[in-house]
Short mmCIF file of C-alpha atoms in Angstrom, two decimals:
data_model
loop_
_atom_site.label_atom_id
_atom_site.label_comp_id
_atom_site.label_asym_id
_atom_site.label_seq_id
_atom_site.Cartn_x
_atom_site.Cartn_y
_atom_site.Cartn_z
CA MET A 1 -94.36 -101.81 -67.28
CA LYS A 2 -93.70 -105.21 -65.70
CA SER A 3 -90.05 -105.98 -65.02
CA GLN A 4 -90.16 -109.08 -67.24
CA ASP A 5 -91.49 -107.12 -70.23
CA TYR A 6 -89.02 -104.30 -69.63
CA TYR A 7 -86.01 -106.63 -69.63
CA ASP A 8 -87.30 -108.64 -72.59
CA ASP A 9 -87.36 -105.38 -74.57
CA PHE A 10 -84.02 -104.27 -73.12
CA SER A 11 -82.34 -107.55 -74.13
CA ARG A 12 -81.90 -106.38 -77.74
CA ASN A 13 -79.38 -103.67 -76.80
CA TYR A 14 -78.38 -104.78 -73.31
CA ASP A 15 -74.86 -106.02 -74.06
CA TRP A 16 -74.04 -103.02 -76.22
CA GLU A 17 -75.13 -100.59 -73.49
CA ARG A 18 -73.60 -102.47 -70.55
CA LEU A 19 -70.19 -103.51 -71.86
CA HIS A 20 -68.53 -100.09 -72.02
CA GLY A 21 -68.31 -96.73 -70.31
CA TYR A 22 -70.24 -96.16 -67.10
CA PHE A 23 -72.03 -99.50 -66.97
CA GLY A 24 -68.93 -101.38 -68.03
CA PHE A 25 -67.10 -99.88 -65.06
CA ILE A 26 -69.97 -100.74 -62.69
CA ASN A 27 -69.91 -104.35 -63.93
CA GLU A 28 -66.15 -104.50 -63.47
CA MET A 29 -66.39 -103.24 -59.88
CA GLU A 30 -69.22 -105.64 -59.08
CA ALA A 31 -67.28 -108.59 -60.45
CA ALA A 32 -64.22 -107.53 -58.44
CA THR A 33 -66.18 -107.95 -55.19
CA ILE A 34 -66.96 -111.60 -55.88
CA LYS A 35 -63.86 -112.83 -57.70
CA PRO A 36 -61.95 -113.59 -54.45
CA LEU A 37 -64.98 -115.52 -53.15
CA VAL A 38 -65.88 -117.74 -56.11
CA LYS A 39 -62.59 -119.57 -56.75
CA GLY A 40 -63.35 -123.28 -56.97
CA LYS A 41 -66.89 -122.79 -55.65
CA GLN A 42 -70.47 -123.63 -56.60
CA VAL A 43 -71.98 -120.27 -57.55
CA LEU A 44 -75.48 -118.90 -58.19
CA GLU A 45 -76.26 -115.53 -59.79
CA ILE A 46 -79.75 -114.20 -59.12
CA GLY A 47 -80.69 -111.96 -62.04
CA CYS A 48 -77.96 -113.00 -64.45
CA GLY A 49 -79.34 -111.15 -67.47
CA THR A 50 -77.27 -111.94 -70.55
CA GLY A 51 -74.39 -113.32 -68.49
CA LEU A 52 -72.09 -110.30 -68.33
CA ILE A 53 -70.97 -110.94 -64.74
CA MET A 54 -70.86 -114.71 -65.28
CA ARG A 55 -68.44 -114.09 -68.14
CA GLN A 56 -66.12 -112.11 -65.85
CA ILE A 57 -65.86 -114.94 -63.30
CA ALA A 58 -65.80 -117.77 -65.87
CA GLY A 59 -62.94 -120.17 -65.14
CA LEU A 60 -62.56 -119.08 -61.54
CA GLU A 61 -65.58 -120.90 -60.15
CA LYS A 62 -66.11 -124.67 -60.06
CA ASN A 63 -69.63 -124.35 -61.43
CA ALA A 64 -71.95 -121.40 -62.02
CA VAL A 65 -75.70 -121.22 -62.55
CA GLY A 66 -77.74 -118.12 -63.33
CA ILE A 67 -81.45 -117.38 -63.04
CA ASP A 68 -83.51 -114.54 -64.48
CA ILE A 69 -87.17 -113.69 -65.18
CA SER A 70 -86.48 -112.57 -68.76
CA GLN A 71 -86.51 -115.39 -71.28
CA LYS A 72 -84.93 -113.17 -73.93
CA MET A 73 -82.06 -112.24 -71.62
CA LEU A 74 -81.56 -115.92 -70.83
CA SER A 75 -81.46 -116.79 -74.53
CA LYS A 76 -78.48 -114.48 -74.97
CA ALA A 77 -76.79 -115.98 -71.90
CA ARG A 78 -77.26 -119.49 -73.33
CA GLU A 79 -75.71 -118.36 -76.61
CA LYS A 80 -72.58 -117.56 -74.58
CA GLY A 81 -72.57 -121.08 -73.15
CA PHE A 82 -73.79 -120.36 -69.63
CA ALA A 83 -76.03 -122.65 -67.56
CA VAL A 84 -79.13 -120.57 -66.85
CA ALA A 85 -82.79 -121.07 -66.05
CA ARG A 86 -85.93 -118.96 -65.86
CA ALA A 87 -86.94 -118.47 -62.24
CA ASP A 88 -88.23 -115.92 -59.75
CA ALA A 89 -85.83 -114.63 -57.08
CA ALA A 90 -88.57 -115.20 -54.50
CA LYS A 91 -89.00 -118.88 -55.48
CA LEU A 92 -85.62 -120.37 -56.33
CA PRO A 93 -85.79 -123.91 -57.79
CA PHE A 94 -82.87 -125.25 -55.75
CA ARG A 95 -82.47 -127.33 -52.61
CA ASP A 96 -81.39 -125.84 -49.31
CA GLU A 97 -77.65 -125.12 -49.04
CA SER A 98 -76.84 -125.80 -52.70
CA PHE A 99 -74.27 -123.04 -53.31
CA ASP A 100 -71.05 -121.77 -51.74
CA VAL A 101 -71.64 -118.27 -53.11
CA VAL A 102 -74.92 -116.58 -54.03
CA TYR A 103 -74.79 -113.10 -55.52
CA SER A 104 -77.18 -110.58 -57.05
CA PHE A 105 -76.47 -107.23 -58.70
CA LYS A 106 -78.99 -104.62 -59.96
CA VAL A 107 -81.95 -106.87 -59.10
CA LEU A 108 -83.11 -106.31 -55.53
CA ALA A 109 -83.69 -102.61 -56.21
CA HIS A 110 -86.51 -103.61 -58.56
CA ILE A 111 -88.35 -105.91 -56.14
CA GLU A 112 -91.05 -104.23 -54.07
CA ASP A 113 -91.56 -107.10 -51.60
CA ILE A 114 -87.90 -107.82 -51.04
CA GLY A 115 -88.17 -110.12 -48.00
CA PRO A 116 -88.88 -113.42 -49.81
CA ALA A 117 -86.01 -112.85 -52.26
CA LEU A 118 -83.55 -112.23 -49.43
CA SER A 119 -84.78 -115.30 -47.56
CA GLU A 120 -84.39 -117.47 -50.66
CA ALA A 121 -80.84 -116.26 -51.26
CA ALA A 122 -79.99 -117.23 -47.68
CA ARG A 123 -81.79 -120.57 -47.94
CA VAL A 124 -79.85 -121.86 -50.95
CA ALA A 125 -76.47 -120.74 -49.58
CA LYS A 126 -74.40 -123.30 -47.71
CA GLY A 127 -73.47 -122.81 -44.07
CA LYS A 128 -70.51 -120.41 -43.83
CA GLY A 129 -71.13 -119.56 -47.48
CA PHE A 130 -71.25 -116.03 -48.89
CA VAL A 131 -74.32 -114.11 -50.02
CA VAL A 132 -73.43 -110.91 -51.90
CA LEU A 133 -76.32 -108.49 -52.35
CA GLU A 134 -76.48 -105.14 -54.11
CA PHE A 135 -78.93 -102.38 -53.17
CA TYR A 136 -79.54 -98.88 -54.49
CA ASN A 137 -78.43 -96.56 -51.71
CA SER A 138 -80.88 -93.91 -50.48
CA GLN A 139 -77.90 -91.88 -49.21
CA SER A 140 -76.29 -91.44 -52.62
CA ILE A 141 -75.86 -89.28 -55.70
CA LYS A 142 -77.83 -91.81 -57.74
CA LYS A 143 -81.06 -91.13 -55.87
CA LEU A 144 -80.66 -87.36 -56.25
CA MET A 145 -79.79 -87.59 -59.96
CA ASN A 146 -82.72 -89.91 -60.70
CA PHE A 147 -85.33 -88.01 -58.70
CA PHE A 148 -86.86 -86.34 -61.78
CA VAL A 149 -86.19 -89.18 -64.24
CA PRO A 150 -89.33 -91.08 -65.36
CA LYS A 151 -89.26 -94.65 -64.07
CA LYS A 152 -90.04 -97.51 -66.46
CA VAL A 153 -89.92 -100.13 -63.71
CA PHE A 154 -90.23 -100.13 -59.93
CA ILE A 155 -87.12 -98.82 -58.15
CA ARG A 156 -86.43 -98.84 -54.43
CA TYR A 157 -83.66 -97.16 -52.46
CA ASP A 158 -82.54 -98.45 -49.07
CA SER A 159 -80.18 -96.91 -46.52
CA PRO A 160 -77.33 -99.00 -45.07
CA GLY A 161 -79.18 -99.08 -41.76
CA ARG A 162 -82.40 -100.30 -43.33
CA ILE A 163 -80.50 -102.93 -45.32
CA LYS A 164 -79.18 -104.46 -42.10
CA ARG A 165 -82.74 -104.68 -40.76
CA LEU A 166 -83.96 -106.33 -43.96
CA LEU A 167 -81.39 -109.13 -43.91
CA PRO A 168 -82.60 -112.57 -42.75
CA ASP A 169 -81.38 -113.74 -39.35
CA GLN A 170 -79.22 -116.43 -41.01
CA LEU A 171 -77.01 -113.75 -42.58
CA SER A 172 -74.43 -111.58 -40.87
CA VAL A 173 -72.63 -108.68 -42.55
CA HIS A 174 -69.05 -109.64 -43.37
CA ALA A 175 -68.10 -106.51 -45.34
CA PHE A 176 -69.58 -103.86 -47.58
CA SER A 177 -68.54 -101.91 -50.63
CA GLY A 178 -69.90 -98.86 -52.45
CA ILE A 179 -69.73 -98.09 -56.16
CA ARG A 180 -70.26 -94.69 -57.80
CA ILE A 181 -69.48 -92.63 -54.75
CA ILE A 182 -68.70 -89.25 -56.33
CA SER A 183 -69.34 -89.59 -60.08
CA PRO A 184 -71.75 -86.75 -60.92
CA ALA A 185 -73.05 -88.22 -64.17
CA ALA A 186 -72.66 -91.32 -66.33
CA ILE A 187 -71.49 -89.15 -69.25
CA SER A 188 -68.23 -88.46 -67.38
CA PHE A 189 -67.18 -92.03 -68.26
CA ARG A 190 -67.30 -91.21 -71.99
CA ILE A 191 -64.56 -88.58 -71.83
CA PRO A 192 -61.19 -90.42 -71.93
CA ILE A 193 -59.13 -88.29 -69.51
CA VAL A 194 -62.04 -87.61 -67.16
CA SER A 195 -63.03 -91.28 -67.27
CA GLY A 196 -59.57 -92.47 -66.26
CA ILE A 197 -59.39 -90.07 -63.32
CA THR A 198 -62.95 -90.85 -62.23
CA LYS A 199 -62.33 -94.61 -62.25
CA ALA A 200 -59.10 -94.26 -60.25
CA VAL A 201 -60.79 -92.09 -57.62
CA GLU A 202 -63.83 -94.38 -57.43
CA ARG A 203 -61.62 -97.45 -56.90
CA LEU A 204 -59.71 -95.65 -54.15
CA LEU A 205 -62.84 -94.41 -52.35
CA SER A 206 -64.49 -97.83 -52.53
CA LYS A 207 -61.92 -99.00 -49.96
CA THR A 208 -62.66 -96.18 -47.50
CA PRO A 209 -65.56 -95.39 -45.12
CA LEU A 210 -66.94 -93.12 -47.87
CA SER A 211 -68.04 -96.26 -49.71
CA ARG A 212 -71.06 -96.08 -47.41
CA PHE A 213 -72.37 -93.39 -49.77
CA GLY A 214 -71.93 -95.45 -52.94
CA SER A 215 -74.92 -95.36 -55.28
CA TYR A 216 -74.64 -99.13 -55.64
CA PHE A 217 -74.24 -100.49 -52.10
CA ILE A 218 -72.92 -104.04 -51.97
CA VAL A 219 -73.27 -106.05 -48.78
CA ILE A 220 -71.12 -109.17 -48.44
CA CYS A 221 -72.87 -111.50 -46.00
CA ARG A 222 -71.85 -114.77 -44.40
CA LYS A 223 -74.42 -117.44 -43.63
CA ASN A 224 -74.36 -118.45 -39.97
#
């Protein structure tokens, strides 16, 4: 199934599935990585979906724009009042150096030819601006758990070392963060006591060298 068709279909239940439990926690952790960077800034989200991350940073940024390939996802984002447009990550409709912060979560892992998308993210970022990119980590529990799960869309996994080699020359790694480092299964987030402990441990480990093994590997880059 094409990614656009998959996310158009997914849009009907996307917010319900992603607001709570496991995915709600992932969204919260992702937003936490960019909140210190977006204050008073011009911001672009690549792959904004229905605007769940945009909602978490609303009011912090000076201005935020989101792009996505799914028209149905974008319709839901517009209903929430967000400025969004339909566009391809590999062909962004913006001038060079338009944004102070460019970020993308849960998108790059579904792009087979990832080079153009990375180059575009770097192109539209201002000099000394931040580009925050999330990858699915090949050295993680997520890859092992999903090995036998049928795939509805293309999924790629990249190691931290490979990620560094993929980055455009204009970007240098400023910091990195890992999410879902030890959580054995998403269902653990549905059990109140277990969920609370799991979240606390995950937050703690995300600030240690073990974050290198996070299923969702976030690289915070600075444009040279």
